C-alpha positions as a printed NumPy array, in Angstrom:
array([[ 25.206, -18.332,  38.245],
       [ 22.73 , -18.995,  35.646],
       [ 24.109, -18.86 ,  32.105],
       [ 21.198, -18.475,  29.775],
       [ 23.625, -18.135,  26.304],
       [ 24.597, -21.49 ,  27.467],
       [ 20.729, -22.824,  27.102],
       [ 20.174, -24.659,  23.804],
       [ 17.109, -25.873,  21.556],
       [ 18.488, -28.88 ,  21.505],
       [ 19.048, -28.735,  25.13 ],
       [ 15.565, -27.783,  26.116],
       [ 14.   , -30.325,  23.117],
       [ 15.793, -33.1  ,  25.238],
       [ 14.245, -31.867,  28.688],
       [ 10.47 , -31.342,  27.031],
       [ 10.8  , -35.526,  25.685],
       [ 11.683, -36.477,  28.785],
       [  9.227, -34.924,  30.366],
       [  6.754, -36.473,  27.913],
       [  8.004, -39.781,  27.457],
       [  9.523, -40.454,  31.259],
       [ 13.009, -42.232,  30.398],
       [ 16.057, -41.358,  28.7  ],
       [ 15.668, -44.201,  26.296],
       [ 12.234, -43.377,  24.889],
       [ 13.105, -39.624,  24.889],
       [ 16.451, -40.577,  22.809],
       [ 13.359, -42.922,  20.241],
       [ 11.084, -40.111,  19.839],
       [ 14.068, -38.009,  19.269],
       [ 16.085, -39.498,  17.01 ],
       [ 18.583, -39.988,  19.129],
       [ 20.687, -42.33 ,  21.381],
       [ 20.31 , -42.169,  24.943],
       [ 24.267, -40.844,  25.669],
       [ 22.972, -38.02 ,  23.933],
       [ 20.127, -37.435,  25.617],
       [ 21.875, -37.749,  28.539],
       [ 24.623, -34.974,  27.951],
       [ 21.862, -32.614,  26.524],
       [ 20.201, -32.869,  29.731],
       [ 23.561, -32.479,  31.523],
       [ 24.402, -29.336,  29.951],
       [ 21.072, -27.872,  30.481],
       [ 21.488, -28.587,  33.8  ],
       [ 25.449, -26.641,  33.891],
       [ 23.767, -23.801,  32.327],
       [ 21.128, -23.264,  35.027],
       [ 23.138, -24.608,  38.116],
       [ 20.119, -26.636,  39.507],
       [ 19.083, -30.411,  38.442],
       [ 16.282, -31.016,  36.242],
       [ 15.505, -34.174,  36.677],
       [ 14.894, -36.25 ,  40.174],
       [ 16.983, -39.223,  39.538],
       [ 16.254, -41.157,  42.914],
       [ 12.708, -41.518,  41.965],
       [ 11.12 , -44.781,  42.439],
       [  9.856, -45.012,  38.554],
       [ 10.313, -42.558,  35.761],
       [ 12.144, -39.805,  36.048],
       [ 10.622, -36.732,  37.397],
       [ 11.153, -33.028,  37.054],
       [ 12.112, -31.114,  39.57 ],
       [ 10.452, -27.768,  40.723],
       [ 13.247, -26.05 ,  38.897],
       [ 13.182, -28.273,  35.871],
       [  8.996, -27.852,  35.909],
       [  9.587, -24.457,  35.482],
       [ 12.338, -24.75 ,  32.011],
       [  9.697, -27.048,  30.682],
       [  6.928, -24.605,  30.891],
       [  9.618, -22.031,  29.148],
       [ 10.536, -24.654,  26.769],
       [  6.943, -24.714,  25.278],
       [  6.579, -21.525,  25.086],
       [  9.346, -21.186,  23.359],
       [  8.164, -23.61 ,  20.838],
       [  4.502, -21.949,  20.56 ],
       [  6.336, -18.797,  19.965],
       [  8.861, -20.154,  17.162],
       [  5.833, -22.28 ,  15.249],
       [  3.976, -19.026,  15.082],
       [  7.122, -16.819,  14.025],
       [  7.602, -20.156,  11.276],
       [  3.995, -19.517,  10.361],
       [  4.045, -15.923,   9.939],
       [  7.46 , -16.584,   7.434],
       [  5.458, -18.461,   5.257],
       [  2.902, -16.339,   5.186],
       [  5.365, -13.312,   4.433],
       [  6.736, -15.182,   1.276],
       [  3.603, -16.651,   0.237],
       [  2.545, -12.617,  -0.29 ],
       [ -0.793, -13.48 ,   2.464],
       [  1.239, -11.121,   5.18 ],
       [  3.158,  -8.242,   5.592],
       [  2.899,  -4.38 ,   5.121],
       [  2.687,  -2.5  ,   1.664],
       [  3.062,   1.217,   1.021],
       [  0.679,   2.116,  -1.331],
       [  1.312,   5.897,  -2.963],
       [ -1.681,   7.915,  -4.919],
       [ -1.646,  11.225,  -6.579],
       [ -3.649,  13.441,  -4.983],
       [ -6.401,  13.142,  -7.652],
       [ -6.812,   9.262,  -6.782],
       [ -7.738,  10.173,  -3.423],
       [-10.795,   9.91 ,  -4.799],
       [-11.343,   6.124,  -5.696],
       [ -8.46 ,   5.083,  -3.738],
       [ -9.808,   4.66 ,  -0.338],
       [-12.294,   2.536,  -1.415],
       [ -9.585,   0.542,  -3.237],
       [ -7.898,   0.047,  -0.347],
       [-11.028,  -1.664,   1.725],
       [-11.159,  -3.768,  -1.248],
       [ -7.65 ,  -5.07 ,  -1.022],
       [ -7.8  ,  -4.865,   2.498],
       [-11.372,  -7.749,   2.23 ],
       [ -9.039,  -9.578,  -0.583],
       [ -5.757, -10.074,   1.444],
       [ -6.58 ,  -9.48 ,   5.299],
       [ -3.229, -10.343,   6.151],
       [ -1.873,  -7.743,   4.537],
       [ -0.99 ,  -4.165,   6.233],
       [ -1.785,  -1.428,   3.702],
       [ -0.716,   2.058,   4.041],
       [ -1.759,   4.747,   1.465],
       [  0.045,   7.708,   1.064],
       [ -1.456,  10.508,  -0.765],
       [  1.26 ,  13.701,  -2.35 ],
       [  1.223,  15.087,  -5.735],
       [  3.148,  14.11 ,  -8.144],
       [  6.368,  15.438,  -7.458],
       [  5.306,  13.89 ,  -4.06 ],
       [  4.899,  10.715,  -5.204],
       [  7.718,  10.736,  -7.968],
       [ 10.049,  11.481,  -4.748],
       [  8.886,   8.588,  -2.612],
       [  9.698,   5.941,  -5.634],
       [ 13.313,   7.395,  -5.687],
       [ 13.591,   6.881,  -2.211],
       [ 11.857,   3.213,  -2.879],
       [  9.701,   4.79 ,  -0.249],
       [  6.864,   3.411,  -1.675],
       [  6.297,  -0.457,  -2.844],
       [  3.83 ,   0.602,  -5.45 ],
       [  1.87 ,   3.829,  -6.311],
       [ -1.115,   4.908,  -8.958],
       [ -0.554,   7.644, -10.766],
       [ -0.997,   9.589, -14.113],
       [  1.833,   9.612, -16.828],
       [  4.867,   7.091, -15.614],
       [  8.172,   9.726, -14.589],
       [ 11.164,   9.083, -16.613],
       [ 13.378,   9.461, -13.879],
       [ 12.977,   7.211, -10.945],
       [ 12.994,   4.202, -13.506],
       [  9.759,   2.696, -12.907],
       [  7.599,  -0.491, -14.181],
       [  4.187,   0.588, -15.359],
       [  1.225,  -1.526, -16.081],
       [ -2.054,   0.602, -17.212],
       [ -5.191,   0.556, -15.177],
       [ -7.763,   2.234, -17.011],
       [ -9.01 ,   5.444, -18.787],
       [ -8.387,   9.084, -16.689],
       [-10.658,  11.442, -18.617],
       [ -9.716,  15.036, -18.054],
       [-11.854,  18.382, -19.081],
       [-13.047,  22.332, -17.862],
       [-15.843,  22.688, -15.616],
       [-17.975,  25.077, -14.407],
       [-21.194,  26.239, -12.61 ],
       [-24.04 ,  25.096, -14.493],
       [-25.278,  28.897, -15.276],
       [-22.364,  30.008, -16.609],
       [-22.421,  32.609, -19.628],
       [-20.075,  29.675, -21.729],
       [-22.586,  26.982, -21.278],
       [-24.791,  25.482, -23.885],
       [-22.853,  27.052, -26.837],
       [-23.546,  25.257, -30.137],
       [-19.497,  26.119, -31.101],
       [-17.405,  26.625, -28.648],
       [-15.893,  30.512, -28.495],
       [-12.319,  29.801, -28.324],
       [-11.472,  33.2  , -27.249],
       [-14.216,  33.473, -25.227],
       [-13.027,  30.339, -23.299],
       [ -8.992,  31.698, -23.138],
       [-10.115,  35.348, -21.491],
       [-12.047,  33.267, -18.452],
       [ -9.974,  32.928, -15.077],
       [ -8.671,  29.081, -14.733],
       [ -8.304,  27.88 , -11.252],
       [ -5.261,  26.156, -11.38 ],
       [ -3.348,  23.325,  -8.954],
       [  0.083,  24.252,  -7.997],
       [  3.41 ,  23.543,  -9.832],
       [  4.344,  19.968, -10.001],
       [  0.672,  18.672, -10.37 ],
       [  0.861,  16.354, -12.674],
       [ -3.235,  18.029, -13.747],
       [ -1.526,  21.567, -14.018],
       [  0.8  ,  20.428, -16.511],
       [ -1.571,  18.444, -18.643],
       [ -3.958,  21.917, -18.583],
       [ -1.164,  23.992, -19.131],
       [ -0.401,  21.521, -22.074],
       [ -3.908,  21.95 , -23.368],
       [ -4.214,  26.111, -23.517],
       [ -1.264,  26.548, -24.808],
       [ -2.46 ,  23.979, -28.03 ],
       [ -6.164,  26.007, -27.866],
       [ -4.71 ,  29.095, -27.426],
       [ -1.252,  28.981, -29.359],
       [  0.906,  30.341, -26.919],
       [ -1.825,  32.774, -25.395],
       [ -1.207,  33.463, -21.72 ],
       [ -3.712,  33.06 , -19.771],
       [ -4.805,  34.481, -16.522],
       [ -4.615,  31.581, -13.366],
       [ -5.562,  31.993,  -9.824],
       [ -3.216,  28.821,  -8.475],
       [ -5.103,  26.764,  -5.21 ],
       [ -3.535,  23.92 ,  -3.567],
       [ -5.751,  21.281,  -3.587],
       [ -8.728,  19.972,  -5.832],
       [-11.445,  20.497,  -3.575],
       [-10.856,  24.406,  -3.15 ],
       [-10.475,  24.895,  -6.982],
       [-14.229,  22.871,  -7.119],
       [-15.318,  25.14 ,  -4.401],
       [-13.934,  28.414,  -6.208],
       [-15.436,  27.025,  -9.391],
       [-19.191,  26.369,  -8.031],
       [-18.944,  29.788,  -6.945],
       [-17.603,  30.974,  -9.822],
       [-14.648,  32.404,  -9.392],
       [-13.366,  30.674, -12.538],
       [-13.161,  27.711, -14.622],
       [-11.841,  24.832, -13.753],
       [ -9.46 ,  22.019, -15.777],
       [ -9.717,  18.481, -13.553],
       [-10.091,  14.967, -13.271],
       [-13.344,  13.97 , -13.995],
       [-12.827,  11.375, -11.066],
       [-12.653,  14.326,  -8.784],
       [-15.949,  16.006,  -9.626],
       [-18.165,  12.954, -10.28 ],
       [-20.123,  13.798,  -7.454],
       [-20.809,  17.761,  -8.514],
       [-21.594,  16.679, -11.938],
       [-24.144,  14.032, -11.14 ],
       [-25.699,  16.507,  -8.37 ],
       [-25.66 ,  19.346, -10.855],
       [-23.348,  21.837,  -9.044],
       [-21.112,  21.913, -11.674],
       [-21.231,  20.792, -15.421],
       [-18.461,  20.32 , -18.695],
       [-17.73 ,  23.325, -20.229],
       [-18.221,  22.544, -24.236],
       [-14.46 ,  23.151, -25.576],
       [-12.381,  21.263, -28.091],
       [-10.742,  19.049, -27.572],
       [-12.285,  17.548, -24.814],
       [-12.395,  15.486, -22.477],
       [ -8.561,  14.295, -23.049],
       [ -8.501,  10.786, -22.316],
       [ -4.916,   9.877, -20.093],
       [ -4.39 ,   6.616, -18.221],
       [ -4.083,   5.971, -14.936],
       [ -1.081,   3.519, -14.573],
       [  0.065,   1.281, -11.692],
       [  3.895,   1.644, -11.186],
       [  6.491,   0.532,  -8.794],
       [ 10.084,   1.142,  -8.642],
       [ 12.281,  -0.793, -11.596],
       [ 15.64 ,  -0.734,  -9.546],
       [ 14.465,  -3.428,  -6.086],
       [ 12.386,  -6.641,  -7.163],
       [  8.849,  -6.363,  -5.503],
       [  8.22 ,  -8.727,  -2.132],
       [  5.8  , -10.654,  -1.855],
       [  2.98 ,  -8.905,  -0.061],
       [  3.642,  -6.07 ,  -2.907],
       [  3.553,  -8.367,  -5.898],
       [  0.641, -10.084,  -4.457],
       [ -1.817,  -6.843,  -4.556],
       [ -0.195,  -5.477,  -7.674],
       [ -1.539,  -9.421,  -9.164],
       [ -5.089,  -8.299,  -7.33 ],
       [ -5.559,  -4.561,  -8.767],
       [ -4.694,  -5.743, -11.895],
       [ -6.787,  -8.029, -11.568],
       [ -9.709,  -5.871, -11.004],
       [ -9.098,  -4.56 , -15.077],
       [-10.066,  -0.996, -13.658],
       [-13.259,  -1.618, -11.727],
       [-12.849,   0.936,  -8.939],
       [-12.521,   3.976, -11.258],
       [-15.336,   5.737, -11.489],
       [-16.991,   6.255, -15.055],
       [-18.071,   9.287, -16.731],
       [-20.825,   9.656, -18.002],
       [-21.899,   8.109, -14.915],
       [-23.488,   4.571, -14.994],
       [-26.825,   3.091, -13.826]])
């Protein structure tokens, strides 16, 4: 009965210098060794499988048998397999390997993508995976340590979180380009306040910096808000003007530049936030983690876009 739990490294180690060396004595050299030990590695090997591996009556050397042939061939793949594991370790602690959950708020799903190709060309041994929620969303997923790292608007208080800042997140109201508000000289506050605001849904982390800014324009003045659950319907409902729109300037950089929607003058604005690169305080980051938080912040901000548009 073969007993493979029996079978050894050092067992099969013994059988592959042997094989390579043809005597017990050179295999014991190249080894380390003394031959005794060779000898009883072999043996066991041998106990373990129930059929010799060596043909000792041979006339020089000392052959493999048919069934000893066949542990070698194991024996170095075995090895093959174990260097590469080896390699892949060092590559996993060096930070060039391994897989990284990145989260965004739904607003960086904008420039995010095509921060992930970058990483991806920067560390190709690296498995990214982006996860895009609001911010509740996201907020949730650093609890759970869910996520190794995640971009996002103003750090939460609660997970605990380090936070490193990116770059400037310029927020303002938008609107079709022939809108009656356009082109004032002074903005008409009231004016502004009786228009219907497209809103995102509670939790957004956009909602509560517009809901922030009316009540400071308006003092308190409620407002009527059509709530939409994602940025591109409220741009949709604003180019067709079903109402006014407070956003990310990184999520309409494309309808300002092609003119299907422009900023509405107001004061205040734009409000300048950050967007901030945060990962949870409570679990040390690995390797792979640590090594593309060292690469975005590296980048000082390059993949946000920038408003006004450049050249």
């Amino acid at each position: 009965m073969i007993r493979l739990d029996a079978v050894t490294l050092k067992q099969l180690r013994a059988l592959v210098a042997v094989a390579e060396t043809g005597s017990l004595t050179a295999a014991a050299a190249q080894l380390g060794l003394t031959p005794p030990a060779i000898h009883s590695q072999i043996k066991h090997l041998e106990i373990a499988f129930g059929r010799p591996m060596l043909q000792r009556g041979a006339t020089s050397g000392l052959p493999l048998t048919a069934e000893g042939a066949e542990v070698l061939e194991a024996a170095r793949r075995i090895d093959v397999v174990l260097s590469q594991a080896g390699a892949r370790i060092d590559a996993l602690a060096a930070g060039q390997a391994g897989r990284v959950t990145l989260g965004v708020v739904s607003t960086a799903k904008y420039f995010a993508p095509r921060l992930v190709r970058q990483l991806t060309d920067l560390c190709p041994g690296i498995r990214i995976v982006l996860k895009v929620g609001n911010r509740e969303q996201i907020m949730a997923g650093l609890d759970r340590q869910a996520l190794d790292l995640a971009i996002m608007g103003r750090p939460p208080r609660v997970p605990l979180v380090e936070a490193e800042g990116l770059g400037p997140h310029p927020h303002a109201l938008v609107a079709p380009p022939d809108h009656p508000l356009m082109g004032a000289a002074v903005p008409d506050v009231a004016a502004i306040l009786s228009q219907v605001f497209l809103a995102r849904e509670e939790g957004s982390g956009t909602r509560i910096l517009m809901s922030r800014y009316l009540d400071r324009l308006g003092e308190g003045q409620v407002v009527e808000m059509v709530e939409m659950e994602s940025n591109e319907t409220i741009k949709q409902a604003a180019i067709a003007g079903l109402g006014i729109a407070f956003l990310s300037l990184h999520t309409v950089m494309d309808e300002l530049q092609a003119g299907r929607l422009a900023l509405l003058p107001a004061p205040g604005l734009p409000i300048e936030r950050q967007w901030f690169l945060v990962h949870p305080a409570a679990v040390p980051l690995g390797a792979a983690a640590a090594r593309l938080r060292e690469e975005i912040l590296r980048m000082e901000g390059s993949f946000l876009p920038r408003w006004p548009a450049e050249p």
